[in-house]
Amino acid sequence: MKSYREYLYFKTRERVEFINITEEVEKVLARSGIKEGLCLVNAMHITASVFINDDEPGLHHDYEVWLEKLAPHEPVSQYRHNGFEDNADAHLKRQIMGREVVVAVTDGKLDFGPWEQIFYGEFDGRREKRVLVKVIGE
Ligand code: ZN
């Protein structure tokens, strides 16, 4: 069995952003040379997510509104986690949107369902963060 690993780096301009990283993951998969196996993609930070869904701007807006209702950023004093930091809401948003995805690799391609794309979800941005891509198989 072969194993291949790369990091992707992000520094978003906004505090909350969703970025389609499907093409970058496909490039990592191509560099791995693996044709059959599994591809893990996970955020290396506890205030960011990796998730799979539709690349549709209306949906991404809906996510932002929904997450802000569930875990509003302001007032920051409402959270016990805040004090040295102001990112309690980002931890909660990350929990809902998830840490990682695993995609089957078939014939050298990511084996997606209809409309599936991979996204990096940032909830406490404006600083550099990493995403791990690990491919195993043969
Ligand atoms: Zn924190």
XYZ file of N, CA, C and O and ligand atoms in Angstrom:
553
model
N 0.827 -1.200 0.000
C 0.000 0.000 0.000
C 0.865 1.255 0.000
O 1.825 1.349 0.742
N 0.486 2.231 -0.817
C 1.202 3.508 -0.854
C 0.485 4.526 0.035
O -0.726 4.431 0.281
N 1.243 5.518 0.455
C 0.695 6.592 1.276
C 1.319 7.900 0.802
O 2.520 7.952 0.511
N 0.514 8.969 0.707
C 1.002 10.260 0.219
C 0.322 11.372 1.006
O -0.877 11.293 1.287
N 1.091 12.410 1.353
C 0.547 13.480 2.193
C 1.008 14.839 1.700
O 2.172 15.011 1.333
N 0.084 15.801 1.703
C 0.427 17.201 1.407
C -0.447 18.109 2.256
O -1.557 17.725 2.633
N 0.050 19.330 2.488
C -0.777 20.354 3.136
C -1.221 21.388 2.114
O -0.481 21.725 1.193
N -2.422 21.905 2.322
C -2.895 23.092 1.615
C -2.932 24.221 2.641
O -3.274 23.985 3.799
N -2.595 25.440 2.201
C -2.536 26.580 3.129
C -3.558 27.640 2.735
O -3.766 27.898 1.543
N -4.161 28.243 3.751
C -5.191 29.265 3.523
C -4.989 30.429 4.472
O -4.635 30.242 5.637
N -5.203 31.640 3.940
C -5.301 32.815 4.807
C -6.422 33.664 4.224
O -6.220 34.389 3.244
N -7.602 33.555 4.825
C -8.769 34.219 4.254
C -8.775 35.697 4.628
O -8.211 36.096 5.649
N -9.423 36.485 3.797
C -9.554 37.924 4.074
C -10.662 38.183 5.086
O -10.591 39.123 5.860
N -11.697 37.330 5.044
C -12.845 37.509 5.942
C -12.740 36.537 7.116
O -12.040 35.527 7.023
N -13.459 36.840 8.179
C -13.475 35.952 9.343
C -14.129 34.619 8.985
O -13.674 33.555 9.406
N -15.238 34.683 8.210
C -15.938 33.479 7.788
C -15.909 33.401 6.262
O -16.278 34.369 5.589
N -15.428 32.278 5.747
C -15.405 32.078 4.287
C -15.523 30.601 3.974
O -15.053 29.758 4.750
N -16.103 30.321 2.812
C -16.134 28.963 2.286
C -15.370 28.948 0.967
O -15.636 29.771 0.084
N -14.422 28.025 0.833
C -13.569 27.965 -0.361
C -13.664 26.571 -0.970
O -13.451 25.566 -0.269
N -13.952 26.521 -2.253
C -13.986 25.235 -2.961
C -12.545 24.759 -3.192
O -11.781 25.424 -3.892
N -12.174 23.640 -2.585
C -10.798 23.137 -2.693
C -10.734 21.840 -3.511
O -9.717 21.144 -3.501
N -11.800 21.544 -4.239
C -11.869 20.280 -4.982
C -10.708 20.128 -5.963
O -10.050 19.085 -6.008
N -10.433 21.201 -6.745
C -9.362 21.091 -7.756
C -8.010 20.888 -7.102
O -7.175 20.132 -7.619
N -7.777 21.554 -5.966
C -6.484 21.390 -5.276
C -6.327 19.971 -4.750
O -5.240 19.398 -4.810
N -7.428 19.401 -4.248
C -7.365 18.021 -3.750
C -7.138 17.066 -4.922
O -6.358 16.106 -4.813
N -7.772 17.344 -6.060
C -7.572 16.502 -7.247
C -6.114 16.545 -7.713
O -5.573 15.522 -8.159
N -5.481 17.718 -7.598
C -4.063 17.820 -7.984
C -3.177 17.008 -7.043
O -2.226 16.364 -7.492
N -3.486 17.048 -5.743
C -2.728 16.236 -4.781
C -2.899 14.758 -5.111
O -1.926 13.990 -5.133
N -4.137 14.373 -5.385
C -4.408 12.971 -5.737
C -3.607 12.562 -6.973
O -2.998 11.484 -7.003
N -3.555 13.429 -7.993
C -2.788 13.121 -9.209
C -1.310 12.947 -8.873
O -0.655 12.021 -9.374
N -0.766 13.837 -8.024
C 0.644 13.733 -7.639
C 0.927 12.463 -6.836
O 2.048 11.958 -6.855
N -0.072 11.963 -6.124
C 0.122 10.756 -5.304
C 0.335 9.522 -6.172
O 0.949 8.560 -5.735
N -0.212 9.541 -7.379
C -0.124 8.390 -8.268
C -1.019 7.232 -7.853
O -0.994 6.173 -8.487
N -1.821 7.435 -6.809
C -2.690 6.357 -6.302
C -3.972 6.284 -7.146
O -4.580 7.301 -7.453
N -4.325 5.067 -7.531
C -5.481 4.865 -8.423
C -6.693 4.299 -7.696
O -7.835 4.504 -8.114
N -6.441 3.510 -6.648
C -7.537 2.904 -5.883
C -7.232 3.072 -4.405
O -6.146 2.666 -3.945
N -8.155 3.667 -3.649
C -7.889 3.847 -2.226
C -8.834 4.846 -1.604
O -9.999 4.961 -1.999
N -8.294 5.612 -0.631
C -9.091 6.594 0.097
C -8.312 7.895 0.206
O -7.087 7.887 0.368
N -9.052 8.999 0.140
C -8.460 10.328 0.277
C -9.098 11.025 1.472
O -10.307 11.286 1.464
N -8.287 11.305 2.475
C -8.732 12.030 3.670
C -8.356 13.494 3.515
O -7.226 13.804 3.123
N -9.295 14.391 3.812
C -9.008 15.828 3.801
C -9.521 16.389 5.117
O -10.719 16.297 5.396
N -8.619 16.935 5.933
C -9.084 17.485 7.219
C -8.435 18.810 7.562
O -7.268 19.070 7.245
N -9.233 19.656 8.223
C -8.719 20.917 8.752
C -7.788 20.598 9.907
O -8.075 19.736 10.731
N -6.648 21.309 9.969
C -5.681 21.104 11.049
C -5.894 22.127 12.171
O -5.004 22.315 12.998
N -7.051 22.767 12.187
C -7.332 23.807 13.184
C -8.748 23.620 13.718
O -9.638 23.188 12.978
N -8.946 23.985 14.993
C -10.217 23.702 15.659
C -11.258 24.796 15.461
O -12.309 24.786 16.085
N -10.962 25.742 14.559
C -11.952 26.762 14.205
C -12.161 26.794 12.687
O -12.543 27.825 12.136
N -11.894 25.674 12.025
C -12.088 25.557 10.572
C -12.592 24.151 10.261
O -12.350 23.218 11.028
N -13.286 24.025 9.138
C -13.906 22.756 8.752
C -13.527 22.358 7.338
O -13.135 23.205 6.531
N -13.676 21.083 7.063
C -13.702 20.592 5.689
C -14.996 19.807 5.543
O -15.314 18.961 6.384
N -15.749 20.110 4.499
C -17.036 19.435 4.307
C -17.327 19.288 2.818
O -16.675 19.917 1.982
N -18.295 18.435 2.524
C -18.701 18.206 1.133
C -20.150 18.651 0.967
O -21.010 18.276 1.770
N -20.363 19.462 -0.055
C -21.727 19.806 -0.439
C -21.702 20.461 -1.818
O -20.702 20.356 -2.539
N -22.784 21.147 -2.154
C -22.968 21.742 -3.469
C -22.221 23.073 -3.566
O -22.199 23.838 -2.605
N -21.636 23.360 -4.730
C -21.001 24.664 -4.956
C -22.052 25.629 -5.481
O -22.107 25.930 -6.670
N -22.875 26.118 -4.567
C -24.003 26.975 -4.946
C -24.001 28.155 -3.980
O -24.143 27.958 -2.767
N -23.814 29.386 -4.503
C -23.633 30.553 -3.618
C -24.802 30.782 -2.665
O -24.593 31.231 -1.531
N -26.021 30.506 -3.111
C -27.191 30.669 -2.231
C -27.077 29.768 -1.017
O -27.355 30.174 0.116
N -26.636 28.538 -1.243
C -26.477 27.584 -0.141
C -25.406 28.060 0.832
O -25.573 27.961 2.053
N -24.309 28.611 0.295
C -23.234 29.076 1.174
C -23.690 30.259 2.016
O -23.361 30.355 3.199
N -24.490 31.133 1.417
C -25.093 32.225 2.184
C -26.002 31.655 3.274
O -25.973 32.105 4.426
N -26.787 30.647 2.920
C -27.689 30.023 3.898
C -26.908 29.405 5.050
O -27.329 29.487 6.210
N -25.786 28.775 4.742
C -24.941 28.225 5.819
C -24.510 29.329 6.777
O -24.566 29.170 7.998
N -24.054 30.447 6.205
C -23.563 31.538 7.064
C -24.654 32.052 7.979
O -24.423 32.263 9.176
N -25.861 32.250 7.414
C -26.981 32.769 8.206
C -27.380 31.763 9.287
O -27.580 32.118 10.455
N -27.447 30.496 8.896
C -27.855 29.426 9.819
C -26.838 29.275 10.955
O -27.216 29.202 12.137
N -25.559 29.269 10.610
C -24.516 29.123 11.632
C -24.488 30.331 12.570
O -24.258 30.189 13.772
N -24.748 31.512 12.005
C -24.741 32.726 12.839
C -25.921 32.727 13.803
O -25.820 33.250 14.912
N -27.048 32.098 13.396
C -28.189 31.961 14.319
C -27.854 30.989 15.439
O -28.202 31.208 16.598
N -27.206 29.884 15.090
C -26.880 28.859 16.079
C -25.798 29.330 17.047
O -25.860 29.035 18.242
N -24.803 30.035 16.522
C -23.658 30.462 17.333
C -23.247 31.863 16.897
O -22.266 32.048 16.170
N -23.990 32.892 17.356
C -23.662 34.267 16.938
C -22.279 34.684 17.442
O -21.906 34.351 18.565
N -21.550 35.405 16.578
C -20.222 35.891 16.995
C -20.347 36.909 18.137
O -19.603 36.849 19.115
N -21.317 37.834 17.981
C -21.537 38.894 18.974
C -22.787 38.590 19.811
O -23.740 38.028 19.278
N -22.860 38.994 21.050
C -21.753 39.579 21.807
C -20.755 38.505 22.248
O -21.174 37.439 22.688
N -19.480 38.824 22.121
C -18.459 37.814 22.435
C -18.471 37.451 23.926
O -18.028 36.374 24.312
N -19.037 38.336 24.755
C -19.067 38.082 26.208
C -20.041 36.977 26.602
O -20.037 36.530 27.747
N -20.877 36.510 25.662
C -21.851 35.462 25.997
C -21.191 34.082 26.162
O -21.848 33.156 26.637
N -19.912 33.943 25.762
C -19.259 32.636 25.794
C -18.180 32.581 26.871
O -17.372 33.510 26.982
N -18.162 31.480 27.607
C -17.127 31.301 28.632
C -15.744 31.150 28.015
O -14.741 31.466 28.637
N -15.678 30.590 26.787
C -14.385 30.375 26.128
C -13.665 31.703 25.853
O -12.444 31.754 25.848
N -14.470 32.739 25.621
C -13.867 34.028 25.260
C -13.276 34.709 26.488
O -13.747 34.540 27.604
N -12.260 35.494 26.226
C -11.534 36.161 27.295
C -10.225 36.590 26.692
O -10.098 37.709 26.205
N -9.280 35.644 26.609
C -8.051 35.884 25.846
C -8.389 35.943 24.365
O -7.708 36.601 23.588
N -9.424 35.195 23.970
C -9.808 35.076 22.562
C -11.243 35.556 22.395
O -11.946 35.782 23.372
N -11.670 35.652 21.128
C -13.071 35.991 20.867
C -13.664 35.016 19.850
O -14.550 35.377 19.090
N -13.166 33.776 19.857
C -13.543 32.867 18.769
C -14.376 31.659 19.209
O -14.403 30.649 18.510
N -15.068 31.774 20.342
C -15.896 30.649 20.812
C -16.885 30.215 19.734
O -17.082 29.018 19.507
N -17.506 31.201 19.071
C -18.487 30.860 18.027
C -17.842 30.048 16.914
O -18.476 29.153 16.344
N -16.569 30.338 16.603
C -15.875 29.617 15.530
C -15.671 28.147 15.891
O -15.794 27.266 15.038
N -15.378 27.868 17.166
C -15.265 26.472 17.610
C -16.596 25.743 17.425
O -16.627 24.587 16.989
N -17.688 26.413 17.793
C -19.014 25.777 17.700
C -19.403 25.551 16.233
O -19.933 24.497 15.874
N -19.123 26.543 15.387
C -19.452 26.419 13.961
C -18.652 25.281 13.335
O -19.167 24.523 12.506
N -17.389 25.175 13.713
C -16.552 24.080 13.198
C -17.118 22.718 13.592
O -17.076 21.763 12.805
N -17.639 22.624 14.829
C -18.160 21.344 15.290
C -19.334 20.892 14.412
O -19.430 19.721 14.048
N -20.175 21.835 14.068
C -21.353 21.515 13.243
C -20.957 21.143 11.816
O -21.488 20.198 11.240
N -20.015 21.885 11.250
C -19.651 21.677 9.839
C -18.638 20.549 9.658
O -18.400 20.098 8.544
N -18.028 20.096 10.749
C -17.197 18.901 10.690
C -15.719 19.173 10.498
O -15.308 20.234 10.041
N -14.919 18.188 10.882
C -13.459 18.299 10.803
C -12.907 17.834 9.476
O -11.953 18.399 8.959
N -13.488 16.753 8.906
C -12.849 16.130 7.759
C -13.862 15.462 6.830
O -15.009 15.265 7.190
N -13.347 15.098 5.661
C -14.095 14.241 4.747
C -13.171 13.129 4.270
O -11.950 13.290 4.247
N -13.772 12.012 3.905
C -13.047 10.909 3.280
C -13.763 10.605 1.970
O -14.981 10.424 1.959
N -13.008 10.594 0.872
C -13.593 10.337 -0.444
C -12.916 9.095 -1.029
O -11.682 8.977 -0.977
N -13.709 8.188 -1.561
C -13.158 7.019 -2.238
C -12.396 7.463 -3.486
O -12.809 8.402 -4.177
N -11.286 6.782 -3.750
C -10.518 7.011 -4.974
C -10.733 5.803 -5.881
O -10.453 4.666 -5.484
N -11.278 6.052 -7.063
C -11.567 4.993 -8.011
C -10.985 5.371 -9.364
O -11.285 6.460 -9.876
N -10.135 4.523 -9.902
C -9.522 4.773 -11.209
C -8.814 6.136 -11.243
O -8.886 6.869 -12.234
N -8.178 6.494 -10.128
C -7.405 7.732 -10.059
C -8.205 8.999 -9.874
O -7.649 10.094 -9.904
N -9.536 8.863 -9.659
C -10.391 10.048 -9.509
C -11.118 10.013 -8.162
O -11.367 8.929 -7.613
N -11.485 11.208 -7.669
C -12.348 11.288 -6.489
C -13.736 10.806 -6.899
O -14.316 11.295 -7.869
N -14.243 9.818 -6.159
C -15.489 9.132 -6.552
C -16.685 9.818 -5.888
O -17.237 9.345 -4.898
N -17.074 10.968 -6.456
C -18.128 11.808 -5.887
C -19.527 11.369 -6.312
O -19.708 10.828 -7.400
N -20.510 11.711 -5.475
C -21.908 11.685 -5.881
C -22.215 12.944 -6.673
O -21.370 13.846 -6.778
N -23.439 13.013 -7.232
C -23.816 14.176 -8.048
C -23.643 15.490 -7.280
O -24.106 15.597 -6.149
N -22.977 16.444 -7.889
C -22.805 17.818 -7.396
C -21.883 17.920 -6.192
O -21.698 19.008 -5.669
N -21.309 16.822 -5.746
C -20.447 16.904 -4.565
C -19.142 17.636 -4.881
O -18.484 17.340 -5.885
N -18.794 18.566 -3.993
C -17.538 19.308 -4.059
C -16.998 19.423 -2.635
O -17.766 19.393 -1.678
N -15.669 19.604 -2.525
C -15.046 19.699 -1.198
C -14.791 21.163 -0.865
O -14.237 21.902 -1.699
N -15.161 21.557 0.339
C -14.988 22.945 0.778
C -14.166 23.045 2.048
O -14.276 22.204 2.942
N -13.360 24.118 2.101
C -12.740 24.555 3.332
C -13.663 25.600 3.943
O -14.027 26.579 3.285
N -14.063 25.387 5.175
C -14.919 26.339 5.889
C -14.102 27.029 6.970
O -13.628 26.388 7.902
N -13.931 28.323 6.802
C -13.164 29.122 7.780
C -14.134 29.882 8.678
O -15.064 30.511 8.176
N -13.888 29.836 9.994
C -14.771 30.536 10.937
C -14.026 31.523 11.832
O -14.639 32.215 12.632
N -12.707 31.545 11.706
C -11.902 32.500 12.483
C -10.662 32.818 11.649
O -9.536 32.468 12.004
N -10.879 33.493 10.531
C -9.862 33.644 9.502
C -8.903 34.785 9.733
O -8.698 35.228 10.864
N -8.297 35.221 8.630
C -7.319 36.320 8.607
C -5.995 35.902 9.234
O -5.252 36.743 9.727
N -5.743 34.591 9.286
C -4.424 34.096 9.698
C -4.196 32.785 8.972
O -5.150 32.157 8.507
N -2.923 32.381 8.865
C -2.636 31.203 8.047
C -3.086 29.923 8.733
O -2.864 29.739 9.929
N -3.726 29.074 7.959
C -4.177 27.773 8.462
C -3.877 26.706 7.416
O -3.671 27.007 6.247
N -3.887 25.458 7.892
C -3.524 24.321 7.040
C -4.658 23.331 6.929
O -5.438 23.158 7.866
N -4.662 22.635 5.805
C -5.531 21.478 5.595
C -4.634 20.320 5.179
O -3.743 20.484 4.339
N -4.851 19.168 5.785
C -4.101 17.966 5.441
C -4.845 17.177 4.374
O -6.065 16.991 4.474
N -4.111 16.743 3.344
C -4.655 15.797 2.368
C -3.792 14.553 2.444
O -2.568 14.622 2.243
N -4.406 13.426 2.778
C -3.666 12.171 2.866
C -4.360 11.129 2.007
O -5.573 10.912 2.146
N -3.584 10.522 1.130
C -4.124 9.528 0.210
C -3.453 8.198 0.513
O -2.218 8.137 0.607
N -4.263 7.155 0.675
C -3.697 5.818 0.872
C -4.323 4.879 -0.145
O -5.480 5.057 -0.552
N -3.548 3.900 -0.571
C -4.058 2.930 -1.546
C -2.944 2.420 -2.419
O -1.788 2.381 -2.040
N -3.311 2.103 -3.643
C -2.282 1.626 -4.583
C -2.622 1.992 -6.017
O -3.708 2.471 -6.287
Zn -10.585 29.556 20.885
